[in-house]
Amino acid sequence: MSDKSSLPIGVFDSGLGGLTAMSELNRLMPSEDIIYFGDNARIPYGTKSPEIIKKFALQDTRFLLSKGVKAILVACGTVSSNCLLDVSELAGVAVVGVIDAAAKKAAEIAKKGNGRVAVLGTSATVNSGAYETALKKQGITEIVSLACPMFVPLVESWHPTTDDTATNAIVSEYLAPISNDPPAAVILGCTHYPLLTEVIKKHLPESALISSGAEAANALSAFISENGLANRNGGRTEFYTSGGAELFSQNANTFLRNGREINAVHIDIEKF
Ligand code: DGL
């Protein structure tokens, strides 16, 4: 069997949100090479039909496979909840999504508290019911799911700060159903949402906020180590976007703030 360990790990999302998963993967496995793809030209995925989400997800997967990846982190809650199996079948390499990992962590925390979990996600994620199914398997029955469709455009185009009035008004409106009686754990079920952590925390100070992307990165990292796939000599990350490369690079630099200059490359995802 050929040694796959030196091959890169592929990570994809509809845009910048997957960077929350990628940066955790990078922290856990700094010697891995990573290929990141953000489908910024076609974001948001969360308002689209399951058929379109699947079509986009398979194109994103084909692009990463063309780069010879050894595993794929589906750093998108919308794809993970709607068509993870389709991605796995096409990929033929290990594929990890965000749902199971985040549900497991939320259940652990909720069981130590009031037993309740809230899921914040895109409309397509909430409509899929995937988090409810995963949470029920973990023994959680008190679940509230809230679609927060404005969060993705806020993160992609606004760079909201903790005190920003418009951001606080939107967050407050979406969280109103749970803010008076907060659940023990709140899953940030879309990978963009951890970029709003500080604002969400202001409105839900007593709940534990769970980054679905970071939990998925944890799960993938464990899989890579346990299966002898870890790279000891890499550490490079390449960024690709279907949108404007310059804008992606600027935004990614702002979000990651890790001192490493990002120079994304534009690709035509329709060719895949
Ligand atoms: N980061 C994606 C997710 O986790 C954003 C979805 C979207 O593009 O609407 O679902």
Short mmCIF file of C-alpha atoms and ligand atoms in Angstrom, two decimals:
data_model
loop_
_atom_site.label_atom_id
_atom_site.label_comp_id
_atom_site.label_asym_id
_atom_site.label_seq_id
_atom_site.Cartn_x
_atom_site.Cartn_y
_atom_site.Cartn_z
CA MET A 1 0.00 0.00 0.00
CA SER A 2 1.38 3.44 -0.90
CA ASP A 3 2.14 5.87 1.91
CA LYS A 4 -0.47 8.60 1.83
CA SER A 5 0.81 10.48 4.87
CA SER A 6 2.65 13.16 2.91
CA LEU A 7 -0.46 14.09 0.89
CA PRO A 8 -2.42 17.25 1.83
CA ILE A 9 -5.73 17.45 3.67
CA GLY A 10 -8.55 19.17 1.77
CA VAL A 11 -10.91 21.57 3.54
CA PHE A 12 -13.89 23.23 1.90
CA ASP A 13 -16.71 25.61 2.74
CA SER A 14 -19.05 27.93 0.89
CA GLY A 15 -16.76 30.80 1.90
CA LEU A 16 -14.70 32.05 4.80
CA GLY A 17 -16.44 30.14 7.60
CA GLY A 18 -14.41 26.98 7.08
CA LEU A 19 -11.37 28.94 8.21
CA THR A 20 -12.64 28.39 11.77
CA ALA A 21 -12.17 24.65 11.19
CA MET A 22 -8.95 25.04 9.22
CA SER A 23 -7.24 27.15 11.85
CA GLU A 24 -8.04 24.55 14.52
CA LEU A 25 -6.73 21.78 12.25
CA ASN A 26 -3.60 23.82 11.73
CA ARG A 27 -3.17 24.28 15.47
CA LEU A 28 -3.64 20.56 16.18
CA MET A 29 -1.56 19.32 13.25
CA PRO A 30 0.92 22.02 12.28
CA SER A 31 2.93 19.62 10.09
CA GLU A 32 0.05 18.89 7.73
CA ASP A 33 -0.25 20.47 4.30
CA ILE A 34 -3.74 21.89 3.78
CA ILE A 35 -5.63 22.82 0.63
CA TYR A 36 -8.51 25.20 1.48
CA PHE A 37 -11.31 25.96 -0.95
CA GLY A 38 -13.97 28.64 -0.34
CA ASP A 39 -16.84 28.80 -2.82
CA ASN A 40 -17.26 32.55 -2.35
CA ALA A 41 -18.74 33.06 -5.82
CA ARG A 42 -21.77 30.94 -4.93
CA ILE A 43 -22.22 31.67 -1.23
CA PRO A 44 -24.62 31.35 0.58
CA TYR A 45 -25.36 27.63 0.38
CA GLY A 46 -27.76 27.79 3.32
CA THR A 47 -30.63 29.33 1.37
CA LYS A 48 -30.37 26.88 -1.55
CA SER A 49 -32.20 23.62 -2.27
CA PRO A 50 -30.71 20.24 -1.24
CA GLU A 51 -30.14 19.43 -4.96
CA ILE A 52 -28.10 22.58 -5.57
CA ILE A 53 -26.16 22.14 -2.33
CA LYS A 54 -25.25 18.60 -3.41
CA LYS A 55 -24.19 19.74 -6.89
CA PHE A 56 -21.92 22.42 -5.41
CA ALA A 57 -20.52 20.08 -2.75
CA LEU A 58 -19.58 17.46 -5.35
CA GLN A 59 -17.83 20.07 -7.50
CA ASP A 60 -15.91 21.32 -4.43
CA THR A 61 -14.94 17.71 -3.66
CA ARG A 62 -13.76 17.07 -7.24
CA PHE A 63 -11.57 20.17 -7.05
CA LEU A 64 -9.92 18.97 -3.82
CA LEU A 65 -9.47 15.46 -5.26
CA SER A 66 -7.68 17.02 -8.25
CA LYS A 67 -5.12 18.26 -5.70
CA GLY A 68 -4.50 14.71 -4.49
CA VAL A 69 -5.84 15.07 -0.95
CA LYS A 70 -5.67 12.15 1.52
CA ALA A 71 -8.74 13.25 3.51
CA ILE A 72 -11.46 15.91 3.34
CA LEU A 73 -12.83 18.10 6.11
CA VAL A 74 -16.28 19.28 5.09
CA ALA A 75 -16.06 22.57 6.97
CA CYS A 76 -19.60 23.55 6.07
CA GLY A 77 -22.61 22.76 8.23
CA THR A 78 -24.95 23.05 5.28
CA VAL A 79 -23.11 20.44 3.20
CA SER A 80 -22.46 18.23 6.23
CA SER A 81 -26.16 18.17 7.08
CA ASN A 82 -27.51 17.76 3.55
CA CYS A 83 -25.17 15.49 1.58
CA LEU A 84 -22.17 14.22 3.56
CA LEU A 85 -22.75 10.67 2.31
CA ASP A 86 -22.70 11.81 -1.32
CA VAL A 87 -19.40 13.58 -0.71
CA SER A 88 -17.97 10.44 0.97
CA GLU A 89 -19.07 8.18 -1.86
CA LEU A 90 -17.47 10.39 -4.47
CA ALA A 91 -14.30 11.08 -2.50
CA GLY A 92 -13.04 7.56 -1.82
CA VAL A 93 -10.84 9.07 0.93
CA ALA A 94 -11.75 9.77 4.57
CA VAL A 95 -14.41 12.48 4.86
CA VAL A 96 -15.32 14.19 8.13
CA GLY A 97 -18.24 16.60 8.51
CA VAL A 98 -19.18 18.88 11.37
CA ILE A 99 -22.46 17.42 12.67
CA ASP A 100 -21.51 14.33 14.69
CA ALA A 101 -18.47 15.92 16.31
CA ALA A 102 -20.40 19.02 17.41
CA ALA A 103 -23.40 16.99 18.62
CA LYS A 104 -21.13 14.77 20.72
CA LYS A 105 -19.46 17.73 22.41
CA ALA A 106 -22.80 19.50 23.01
CA ALA A 107 -24.29 16.37 24.57
CA GLU A 108 -21.33 15.99 26.92
CA ILE A 109 -21.73 19.57 28.13
CA ALA A 110 -25.55 19.54 28.28
CA LYS A 111 -25.62 16.39 30.40
CA LYS A 112 -23.57 18.18 33.04
CA GLY A 113 -25.99 21.13 32.98
CA ASN A 114 -29.70 21.55 32.29
CA GLY A 115 -29.73 18.91 29.53
CA ARG A 116 -30.85 21.35 26.86
CA VAL A 117 -29.12 22.14 23.55
CA ALA A 118 -29.77 24.85 20.98
CA VAL A 119 -28.58 24.57 17.40
CA LEU A 120 -27.90 27.73 15.42
CA GLY A 121 -27.56 27.02 11.70
CA THR A 122 -28.46 28.02 8.20
CA SER A 123 -32.01 27.43 6.96
CA ALA A 124 -30.89 24.37 4.95
CA THR A 125 -29.13 22.91 7.98
CA VAL A 126 -32.12 23.44 10.27
CA ASN A 127 -34.52 22.05 7.62
CA SER A 128 -32.40 18.90 7.24
CA GLY A 129 -32.93 17.91 10.89
CA ALA A 130 -29.42 16.41 10.90
CA TYR A 131 -28.36 17.96 14.21
CA GLU A 132 -31.55 16.75 15.95
CA THR A 133 -30.90 13.21 14.72
CA ALA A 134 -27.28 13.32 15.88
CA LEU A 135 -28.20 14.84 19.27
CA LYS A 136 -30.94 12.27 19.89
CA LYS A 137 -28.39 9.50 19.27
CA GLN A 138 -26.36 11.13 22.05
CA GLY A 139 -29.37 10.99 24.39
CA ILE A 140 -30.40 14.65 24.11
CA THR A 141 -34.12 15.25 23.65
CA GLU A 142 -34.60 18.91 24.54
CA ILE A 143 -33.40 20.65 21.40
CA VAL A 144 -34.25 24.04 19.91
CA SER A 145 -33.07 24.74 16.36
CA LEU A 146 -32.87 28.32 15.13
CA ALA A 147 -32.10 29.38 11.58
CA CYS A 148 -29.96 32.54 11.49
CA PRO A 149 -29.71 33.36 7.77
CA MET A 150 -28.32 36.87 8.29
CA PHE A 151 -25.22 35.66 10.12
CA VAL A 152 -23.38 34.45 7.00
CA PRO A 153 -23.70 37.72 5.03
CA LEU A 154 -22.74 39.60 8.20
CA VAL A 155 -19.51 37.66 8.52
CA GLU A 156 -18.68 37.68 4.80
CA SER A 157 -19.21 41.35 4.20
CA TRP A 158 -19.36 43.33 7.39
CA HIS A 159 -16.57 42.20 9.75
CA PRO A 160 -18.83 42.85 12.73
CA THR A 161 -17.36 43.99 16.00
CA THR A 162 -18.72 43.14 19.44
CA ASP A 163 -20.28 46.57 19.88
CA ASP A 164 -21.67 47.01 16.39
CA THR A 165 -25.32 48.11 16.75
CA ALA A 166 -26.71 46.37 13.68
CA THR A 167 -24.98 43.08 14.51
CA ASN A 168 -26.24 43.16 18.10
CA ALA A 169 -29.80 43.85 16.93
CA ILE A 170 -29.71 40.89 14.52
CA VAL A 171 -28.13 38.54 17.06
CA SER A 172 -30.60 39.60 19.74
CA GLU A 173 -33.57 38.99 17.41
CA TYR A 174 -32.42 35.49 16.40
CA LEU A 175 -31.58 34.47 19.97
CA ALA A 176 -34.78 35.86 21.53
CA PRO A 177 -36.47 32.41 21.77
CA ILE A 178 -33.69 31.10 24.04
CA SER A 179 -32.13 34.13 25.73
CA ASN A 180 -34.47 34.20 28.76
CA ASP A 181 -34.04 30.53 29.54
CA PRO A 182 -30.67 29.62 28.01
CA PRO A 183 -29.70 26.03 27.15
CA ALA A 184 -26.51 24.54 28.64
CA ALA A 185 -24.92 24.17 25.20
CA VAL A 186 -25.34 26.10 21.97
CA ILE A 187 -23.96 24.58 18.78
CA LEU A 188 -22.65 27.15 16.34
CA GLY A 189 -23.79 24.78 13.61
CA CYS A 190 -22.58 26.86 10.71
CA THR A 191 -18.82 27.32 10.52
CA HIS A 192 -19.20 31.05 9.94
CA TYR A 193 -20.85 31.61 13.32
CA PRO A 194 -17.75 31.26 15.54
CA LEU A 195 -16.59 34.48 13.90
CA LEU A 196 -19.49 36.07 15.82
CA THR A 197 -18.65 34.32 19.11
CA GLU A 198 -18.04 37.47 21.13
CA VAL A 199 -21.38 39.01 20.12
CA ILE A 200 -23.32 35.78 20.66
CA LYS A 201 -21.67 35.39 24.08
CA LYS A 202 -22.94 38.82 25.09
CA HIS A 203 -26.50 37.63 24.50
CA LEU A 204 -26.04 34.12 25.96
CA PRO A 205 -23.45 34.54 28.72
CA GLU A 206 -24.43 31.35 30.55
CA SER A 207 -24.37 28.90 27.64
CA ALA A 208 -21.31 27.02 26.39
CA LEU A 209 -20.78 27.90 22.72
CA ILE A 210 -19.55 25.03 20.56
CA SER A 211 -17.68 25.67 17.34
CA SER A 212 -18.81 22.94 14.94
CA GLY A 213 -15.75 23.48 12.74
CA ALA A 214 -13.29 23.18 15.61
CA GLU A 215 -14.95 19.96 16.83
CA ALA A 216 -14.77 18.50 13.33
CA ALA A 217 -11.09 19.45 13.08
CA ASN A 218 -10.55 17.57 16.34
CA ALA A 219 -12.30 14.49 15.00
CA LEU A 220 -10.31 14.54 11.75
CA SER A 221 -7.05 15.07 13.58
CA ALA A 222 -7.74 12.01 15.76
CA PHE A 223 -8.61 9.95 12.67
CA ILE A 224 -5.40 10.99 10.88
CA SER A 225 -3.24 10.09 13.89
CA GLU A 226 -4.99 6.80 14.62
CA ASN A 227 -4.71 5.65 11.01
CA GLY A 228 -1.03 6.34 10.50
CA LEU A 229 -1.78 9.16 8.06
CA ALA A 230 0.02 11.98 9.90
CA ASN A 231 2.52 14.06 7.96
CA ARG A 232 5.67 15.06 9.82
CA ASN A 233 7.27 17.21 7.16
CA GLY A 234 4.55 19.51 5.82
CA GLY A 235 2.91 22.65 7.18
CA ARG A 236 2.01 24.62 4.07
CA THR A 237 -1.49 25.88 3.37
CA GLU A 238 -2.80 26.82 -0.07
CA PHE A 239 -5.98 28.84 -0.42
CA TYR A 240 -8.32 28.72 -3.42
CA THR A 241 -11.57 30.57 -3.99
CA SER A 242 -14.18 30.70 -6.73
CA GLY A 243 -14.60 34.40 -5.89
CA GLY A 244 -12.17 37.30 -6.03
CA ALA A 245 -8.74 36.18 -4.87
CA GLU A 246 -7.75 39.57 -3.52
CA LEU A 247 -10.89 40.02 -1.42
CA PHE A 248 -10.65 36.47 -0.09
CA SER A 249 -7.01 37.02 0.89
CA GLN A 250 -7.82 40.30 2.66
CA ASN A 251 -10.73 38.78 4.59
CA ALA A 252 -8.85 35.61 5.45
CA ASN A 253 -5.90 37.66 6.72
CA THR A 254 -8.30 39.68 8.88
CA PHE A 255 -9.96 36.60 10.33
CA LEU A 256 -6.93 34.40 10.87
CA ARG A 257 -4.63 37.10 12.26
CA ASN A 258 -1.81 34.57 12.51
CA GLY A 259 0.87 36.70 10.94
CA ARG A 260 1.14 34.47 7.88
CA GLU A 261 0.41 36.26 4.62
CA ILE A 262 -2.42 34.63 2.63
CA ASN A 263 -2.38 34.80 -1.15
CA ALA A 264 -5.44 32.99 -2.45
CA VAL A 265 -5.75 31.76 -6.02
CA HIS A 266 -8.97 32.09 -8.04
CA ILE A 267 -10.33 28.93 -9.69
CA ASP A 268 -13.31 28.30 -11.95
CA ILE A 269 -15.30 25.78 -9.90
CA GLU A 270 -17.74 25.18 -12.77
CA LYS A 271 -14.98 23.21 -14.52
CA PHE A 272 -15.10 20.52 -11.84
N1 DGL B 1 -20.19 27.91 6.56
C1 DGL B 1 -21.42 27.45 5.94
C2 DGL B 1 -22.10 26.46 6.85
O1 DGL B 1 -21.46 25.99 7.77
C3 DGL B 1 -22.18 28.68 5.54
C4 DGL B 1 -23.44 28.32 4.84
C5 DGL B 1 -23.87 29.22 3.75
O2 DGL B 1 -23.11 29.37 2.79
O3 DGL B 1 -25.01 29.67 3.84
O4 DGL B 1 -23.22 26.11 6.69
#
